[in-house]
mmCIF file of C-alpha atoms in Angstrom:
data_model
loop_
_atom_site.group_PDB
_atom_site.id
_atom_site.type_symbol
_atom_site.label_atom_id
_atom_site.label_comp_id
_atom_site.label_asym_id
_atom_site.label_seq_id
_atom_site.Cartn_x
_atom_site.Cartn_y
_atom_site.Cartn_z
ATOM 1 C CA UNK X 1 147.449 -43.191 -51.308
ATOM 2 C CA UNK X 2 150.078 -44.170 -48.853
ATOM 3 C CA UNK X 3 153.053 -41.182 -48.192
ATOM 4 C CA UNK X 4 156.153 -42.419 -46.172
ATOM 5 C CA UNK X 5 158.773 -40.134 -44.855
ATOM 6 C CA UNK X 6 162.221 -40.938 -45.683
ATOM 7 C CA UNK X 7 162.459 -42.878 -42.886
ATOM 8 C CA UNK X 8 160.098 -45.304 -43.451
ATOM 9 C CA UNK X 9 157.282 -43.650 -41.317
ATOM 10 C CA UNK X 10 154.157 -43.188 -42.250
ATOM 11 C CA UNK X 11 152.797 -39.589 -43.008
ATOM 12 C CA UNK X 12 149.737 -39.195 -41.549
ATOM 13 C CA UNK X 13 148.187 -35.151 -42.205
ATOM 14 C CA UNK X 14 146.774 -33.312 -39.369
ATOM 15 C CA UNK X 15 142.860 -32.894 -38.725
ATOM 16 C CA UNK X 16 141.416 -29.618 -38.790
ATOM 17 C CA UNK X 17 144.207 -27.770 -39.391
ATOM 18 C CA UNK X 18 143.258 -23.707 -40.074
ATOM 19 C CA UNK X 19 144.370 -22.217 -43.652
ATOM 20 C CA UNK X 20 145.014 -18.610 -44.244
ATOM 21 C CA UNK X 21 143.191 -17.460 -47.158
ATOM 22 C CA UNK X 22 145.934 -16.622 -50.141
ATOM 23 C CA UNK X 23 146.547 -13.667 -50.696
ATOM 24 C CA UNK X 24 146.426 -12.149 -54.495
ATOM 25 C CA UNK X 25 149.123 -11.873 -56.548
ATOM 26 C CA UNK X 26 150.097 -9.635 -59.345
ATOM 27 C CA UNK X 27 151.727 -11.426 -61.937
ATOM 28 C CA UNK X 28 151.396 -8.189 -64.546
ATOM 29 C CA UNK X 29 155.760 -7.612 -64.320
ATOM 30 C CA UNK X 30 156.806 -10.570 -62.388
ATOM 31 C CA UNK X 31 160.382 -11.358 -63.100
ATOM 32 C CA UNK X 32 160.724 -9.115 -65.715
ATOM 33 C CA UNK X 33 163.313 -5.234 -65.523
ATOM 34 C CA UNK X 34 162.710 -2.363 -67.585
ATOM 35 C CA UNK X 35 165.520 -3.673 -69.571
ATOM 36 C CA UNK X 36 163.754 -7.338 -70.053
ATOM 37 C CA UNK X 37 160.850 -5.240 -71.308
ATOM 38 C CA UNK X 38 162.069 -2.968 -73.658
ATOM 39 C CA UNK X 39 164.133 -5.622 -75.670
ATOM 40 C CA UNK X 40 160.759 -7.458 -75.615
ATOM 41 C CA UNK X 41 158.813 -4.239 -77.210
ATOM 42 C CA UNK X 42 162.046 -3.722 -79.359
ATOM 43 C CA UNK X 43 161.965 -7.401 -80.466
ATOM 44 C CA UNK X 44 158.121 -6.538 -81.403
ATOM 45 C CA UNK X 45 158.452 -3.900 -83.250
ATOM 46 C CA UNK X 46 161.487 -5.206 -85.375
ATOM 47 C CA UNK X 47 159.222 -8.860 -85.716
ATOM 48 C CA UNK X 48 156.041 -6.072 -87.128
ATOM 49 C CA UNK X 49 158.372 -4.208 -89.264
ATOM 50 C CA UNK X 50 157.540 -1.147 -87.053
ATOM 51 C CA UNK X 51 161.256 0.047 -86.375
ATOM 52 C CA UNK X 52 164.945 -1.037 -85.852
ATOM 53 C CA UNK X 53 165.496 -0.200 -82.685
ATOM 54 C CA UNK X 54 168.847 -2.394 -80.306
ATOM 55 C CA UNK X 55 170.146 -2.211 -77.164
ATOM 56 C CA UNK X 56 173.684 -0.840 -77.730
ATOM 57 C CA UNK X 57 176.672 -3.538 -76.460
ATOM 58 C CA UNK X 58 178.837 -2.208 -74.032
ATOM 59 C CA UNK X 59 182.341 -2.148 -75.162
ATOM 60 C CA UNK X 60 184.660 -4.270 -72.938
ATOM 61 C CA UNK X 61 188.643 -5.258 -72.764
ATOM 62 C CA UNK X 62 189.187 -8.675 -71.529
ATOM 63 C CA UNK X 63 192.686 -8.696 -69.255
ATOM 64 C CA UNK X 64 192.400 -12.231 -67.659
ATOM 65 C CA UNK X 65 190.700 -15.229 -68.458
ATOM 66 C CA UNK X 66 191.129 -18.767 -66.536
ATOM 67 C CA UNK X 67 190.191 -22.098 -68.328
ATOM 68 C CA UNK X 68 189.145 -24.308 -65.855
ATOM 69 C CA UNK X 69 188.084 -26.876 -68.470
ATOM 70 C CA UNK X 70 189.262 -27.242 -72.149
ATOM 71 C CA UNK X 71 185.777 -26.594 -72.899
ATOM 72 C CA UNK X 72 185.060 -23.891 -70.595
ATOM 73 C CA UNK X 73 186.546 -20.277 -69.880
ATOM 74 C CA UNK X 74 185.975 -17.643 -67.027
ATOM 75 C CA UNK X 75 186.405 -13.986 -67.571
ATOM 76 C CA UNK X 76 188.427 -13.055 -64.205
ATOM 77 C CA UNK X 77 189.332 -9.226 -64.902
ATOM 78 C CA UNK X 78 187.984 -6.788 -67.699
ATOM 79 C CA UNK X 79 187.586 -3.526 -67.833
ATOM 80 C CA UNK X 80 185.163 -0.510 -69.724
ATOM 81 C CA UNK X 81 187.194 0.558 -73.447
ATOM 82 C CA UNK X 82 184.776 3.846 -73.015
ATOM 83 C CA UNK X 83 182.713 5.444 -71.069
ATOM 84 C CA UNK X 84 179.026 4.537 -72.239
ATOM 85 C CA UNK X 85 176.392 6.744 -73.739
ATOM 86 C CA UNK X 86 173.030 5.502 -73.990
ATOM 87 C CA UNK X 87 171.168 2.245 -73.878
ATOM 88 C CA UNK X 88 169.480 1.999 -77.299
ATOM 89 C CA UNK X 89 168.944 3.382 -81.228
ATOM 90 C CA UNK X 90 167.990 2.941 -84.186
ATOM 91 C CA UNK X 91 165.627 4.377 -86.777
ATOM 92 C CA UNK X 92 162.009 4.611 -87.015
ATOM 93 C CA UNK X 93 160.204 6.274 -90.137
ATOM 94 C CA UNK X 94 163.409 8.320 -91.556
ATOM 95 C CA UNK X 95 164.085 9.349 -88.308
ATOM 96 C CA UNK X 96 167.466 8.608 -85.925
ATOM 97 C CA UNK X 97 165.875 7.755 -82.003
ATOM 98 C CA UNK X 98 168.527 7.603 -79.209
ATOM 99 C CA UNK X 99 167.235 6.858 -75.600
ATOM 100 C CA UNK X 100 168.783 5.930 -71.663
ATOM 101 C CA UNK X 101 166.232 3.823 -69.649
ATOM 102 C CA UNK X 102 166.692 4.179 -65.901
ATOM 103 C CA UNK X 103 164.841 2.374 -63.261
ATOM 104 C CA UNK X 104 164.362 3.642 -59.721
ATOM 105 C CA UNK X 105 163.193 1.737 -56.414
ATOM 106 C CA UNK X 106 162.139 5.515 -55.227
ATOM 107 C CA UNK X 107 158.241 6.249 -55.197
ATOM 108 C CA UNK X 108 157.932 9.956 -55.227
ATOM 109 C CA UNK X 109 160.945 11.141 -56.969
ATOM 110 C CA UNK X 110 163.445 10.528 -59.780
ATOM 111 C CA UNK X 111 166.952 10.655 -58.236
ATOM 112 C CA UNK X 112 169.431 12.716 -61.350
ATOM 113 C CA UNK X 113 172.838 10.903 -59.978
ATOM 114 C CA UNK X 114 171.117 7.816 -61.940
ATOM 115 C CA UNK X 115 172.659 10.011 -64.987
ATOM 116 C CA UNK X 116 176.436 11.053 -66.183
ATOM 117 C CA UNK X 117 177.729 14.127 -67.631
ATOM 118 C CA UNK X 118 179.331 12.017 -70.574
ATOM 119 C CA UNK X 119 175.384 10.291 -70.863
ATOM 120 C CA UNK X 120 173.957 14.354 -71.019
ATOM 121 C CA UNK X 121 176.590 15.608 -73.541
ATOM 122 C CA UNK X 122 175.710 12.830 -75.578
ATOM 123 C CA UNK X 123 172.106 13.492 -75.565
ATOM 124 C CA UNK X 124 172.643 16.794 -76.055
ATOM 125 C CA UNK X 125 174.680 16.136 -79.225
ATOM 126 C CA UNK X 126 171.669 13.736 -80.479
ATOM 127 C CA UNK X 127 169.285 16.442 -79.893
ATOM 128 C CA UNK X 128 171.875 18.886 -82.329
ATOM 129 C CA UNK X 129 172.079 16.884 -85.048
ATOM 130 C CA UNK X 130 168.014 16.618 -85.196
ATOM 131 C CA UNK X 131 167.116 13.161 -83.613
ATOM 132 C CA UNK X 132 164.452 12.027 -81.571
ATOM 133 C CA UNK X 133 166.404 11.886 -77.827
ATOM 134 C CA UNK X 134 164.802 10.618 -74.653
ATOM 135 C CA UNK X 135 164.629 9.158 -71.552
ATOM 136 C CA UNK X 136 162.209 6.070 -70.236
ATOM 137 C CA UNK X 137 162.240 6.275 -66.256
ATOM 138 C CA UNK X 138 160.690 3.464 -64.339
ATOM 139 C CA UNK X 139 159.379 3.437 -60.517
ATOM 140 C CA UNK X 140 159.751 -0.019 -60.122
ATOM 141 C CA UNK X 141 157.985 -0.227 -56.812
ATOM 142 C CA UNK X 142 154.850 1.288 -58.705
ATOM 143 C CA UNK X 143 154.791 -0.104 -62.300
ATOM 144 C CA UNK X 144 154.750 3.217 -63.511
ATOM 145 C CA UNK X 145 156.819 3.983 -66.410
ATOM 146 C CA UNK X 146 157.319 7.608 -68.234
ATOM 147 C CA UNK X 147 158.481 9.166 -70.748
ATOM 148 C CA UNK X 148 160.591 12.071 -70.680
ATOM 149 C CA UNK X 149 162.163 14.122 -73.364
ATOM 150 C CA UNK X 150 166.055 14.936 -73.414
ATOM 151 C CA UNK X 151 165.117 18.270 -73.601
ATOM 152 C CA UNK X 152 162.803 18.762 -70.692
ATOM 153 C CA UNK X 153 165.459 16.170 -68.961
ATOM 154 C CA UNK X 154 168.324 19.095 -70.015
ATOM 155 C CA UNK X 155 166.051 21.292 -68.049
ATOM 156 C CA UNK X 156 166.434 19.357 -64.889
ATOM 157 C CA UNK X 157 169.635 18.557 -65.372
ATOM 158 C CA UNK X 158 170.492 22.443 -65.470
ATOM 159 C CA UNK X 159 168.811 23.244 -62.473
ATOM 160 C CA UNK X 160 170.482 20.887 -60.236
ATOM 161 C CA UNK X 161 173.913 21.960 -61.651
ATOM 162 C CA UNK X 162 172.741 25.657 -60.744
ATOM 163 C CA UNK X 163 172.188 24.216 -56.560
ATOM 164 C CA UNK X 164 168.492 23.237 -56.679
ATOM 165 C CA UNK X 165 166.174 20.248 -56.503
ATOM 166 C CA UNK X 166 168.718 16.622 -56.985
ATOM 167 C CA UNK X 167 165.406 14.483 -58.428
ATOM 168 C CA UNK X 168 162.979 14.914 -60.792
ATOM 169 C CA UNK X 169 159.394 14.306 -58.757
ATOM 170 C CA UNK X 170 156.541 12.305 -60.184
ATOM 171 C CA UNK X 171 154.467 15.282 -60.966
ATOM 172 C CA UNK X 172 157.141 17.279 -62.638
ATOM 173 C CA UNK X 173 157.364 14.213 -64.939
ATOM 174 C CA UNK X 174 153.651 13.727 -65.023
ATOM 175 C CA UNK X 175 153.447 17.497 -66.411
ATOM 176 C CA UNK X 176 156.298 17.306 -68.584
ATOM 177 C CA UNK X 177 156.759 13.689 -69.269
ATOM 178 C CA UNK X 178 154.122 11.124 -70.991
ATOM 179 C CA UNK X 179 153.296 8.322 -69.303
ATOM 180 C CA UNK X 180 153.489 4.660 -70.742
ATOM 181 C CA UNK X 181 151.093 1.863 -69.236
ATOM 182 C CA UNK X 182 152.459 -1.594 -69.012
ATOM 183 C CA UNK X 183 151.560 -3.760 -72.258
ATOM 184 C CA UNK X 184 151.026 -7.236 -73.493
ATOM 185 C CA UNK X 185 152.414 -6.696 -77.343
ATOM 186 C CA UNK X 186 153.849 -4.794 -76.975
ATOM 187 C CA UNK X 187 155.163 -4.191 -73.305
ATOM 188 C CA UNK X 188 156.589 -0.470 -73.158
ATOM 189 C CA UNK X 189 154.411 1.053 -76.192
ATOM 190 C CA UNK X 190 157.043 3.866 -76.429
ATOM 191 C CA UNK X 191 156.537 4.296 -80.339
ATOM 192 C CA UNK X 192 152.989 5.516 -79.921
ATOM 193 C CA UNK X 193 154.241 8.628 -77.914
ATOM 194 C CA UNK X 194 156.897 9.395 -80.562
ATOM 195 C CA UNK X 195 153.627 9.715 -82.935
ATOM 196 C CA UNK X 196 151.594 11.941 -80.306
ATOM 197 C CA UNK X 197 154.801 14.304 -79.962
ATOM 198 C CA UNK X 198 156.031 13.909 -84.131
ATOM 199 C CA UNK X 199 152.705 13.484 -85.631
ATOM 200 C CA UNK X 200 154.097 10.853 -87.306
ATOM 201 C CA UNK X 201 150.342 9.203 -87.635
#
């Protein structure tokens, strides 16, 4: 087959030309965020009948909007109504869950600033009124994906109030956390540690 540039020229390829071997991939969490995930476990176990579980909208106020087109409008300004609590609910066998999912780019440690006192007094008034409260923290640069409960994340949360440690390391949520290895169907397989810690099964 005959391949012309632009120009009219013929292309003619180079002899002997040296090839790096390619290097492998991983295409296990390509594209995808924690948050991409768990709406795709969520959607899974709502599709199985498994539990109703959302990601919670954010409430926003709309001060501006521009109409460029009669068909099309831009939000220029908005703001937060509230401050936000967590990222999802919902029920699962009789019971109320309430979880945050956080994501860090850190490798060894869990940085706490990724939480707010309004997200903690929230949690805290979850874990009152009897429901299942948690965390799902993500080390993005490692696929590794854990999860904590709000009470053991109350713990660390007290001790960096009182001056100490600002992160929660890998090993202190490998001891007091449960880790979660990345799925097919579903992806983040969260439900099965609610049965380990609930013995719902």
């Amino acid at each position: 087959m005959k391949i012309h540039y632009p120009n009219g020229k013929r292309y003619t390829p180079e002899k002997n030309v040296k090839t790096k071997p390619l290097k492998k991939v991983s295409y296990s969490n390509r594209g995808m965020t924690l948050e991409d995930d768990l709406n795709e476990t969520n959607k899974y176990y709502l599709e199985f009948g498994k539990a109703v579980i959302h990601k919670k909208p954010t409430p926003v106020q709309i001060v501006q909007v521009d109409y460029p087109k009669r068909s099309a409008a831009v939000i220029k300004e908005a703001y937060f109504k509230q401050a936000s609590t967590t990222d999802y609910n919902g029920v699962y066998k009789g019971k109320y869950i309430d979880f945050e999912a956080k994501e860090t780019k850190h490798t060894t440690s869990f940085p706490l600033n990724n939480f707010h006192e309004h997200q903690i007094k929230h949690m805290r008034m979850v874990c009152e009124q009897q429901g299942i409260c948690f965390v799902i923290i993500s080390f993005s640069e490692t696929n590794e994906i854990f999860y904590l409960d709000a009470e053991k994340l109350f713990m660390f949360w007290e001790r960096m109030i009182n001056g100490g440690r600002k992160s929660i390391t890998k090993q202190e949520l490998a001891i007091n956390g449960h880790s979660i290895n990345l799925g097919y169907h579903p992806r983040i397989d969260y439900i099965q540690v609610i049965d380990r810690i609930y013995k719902f099964n």
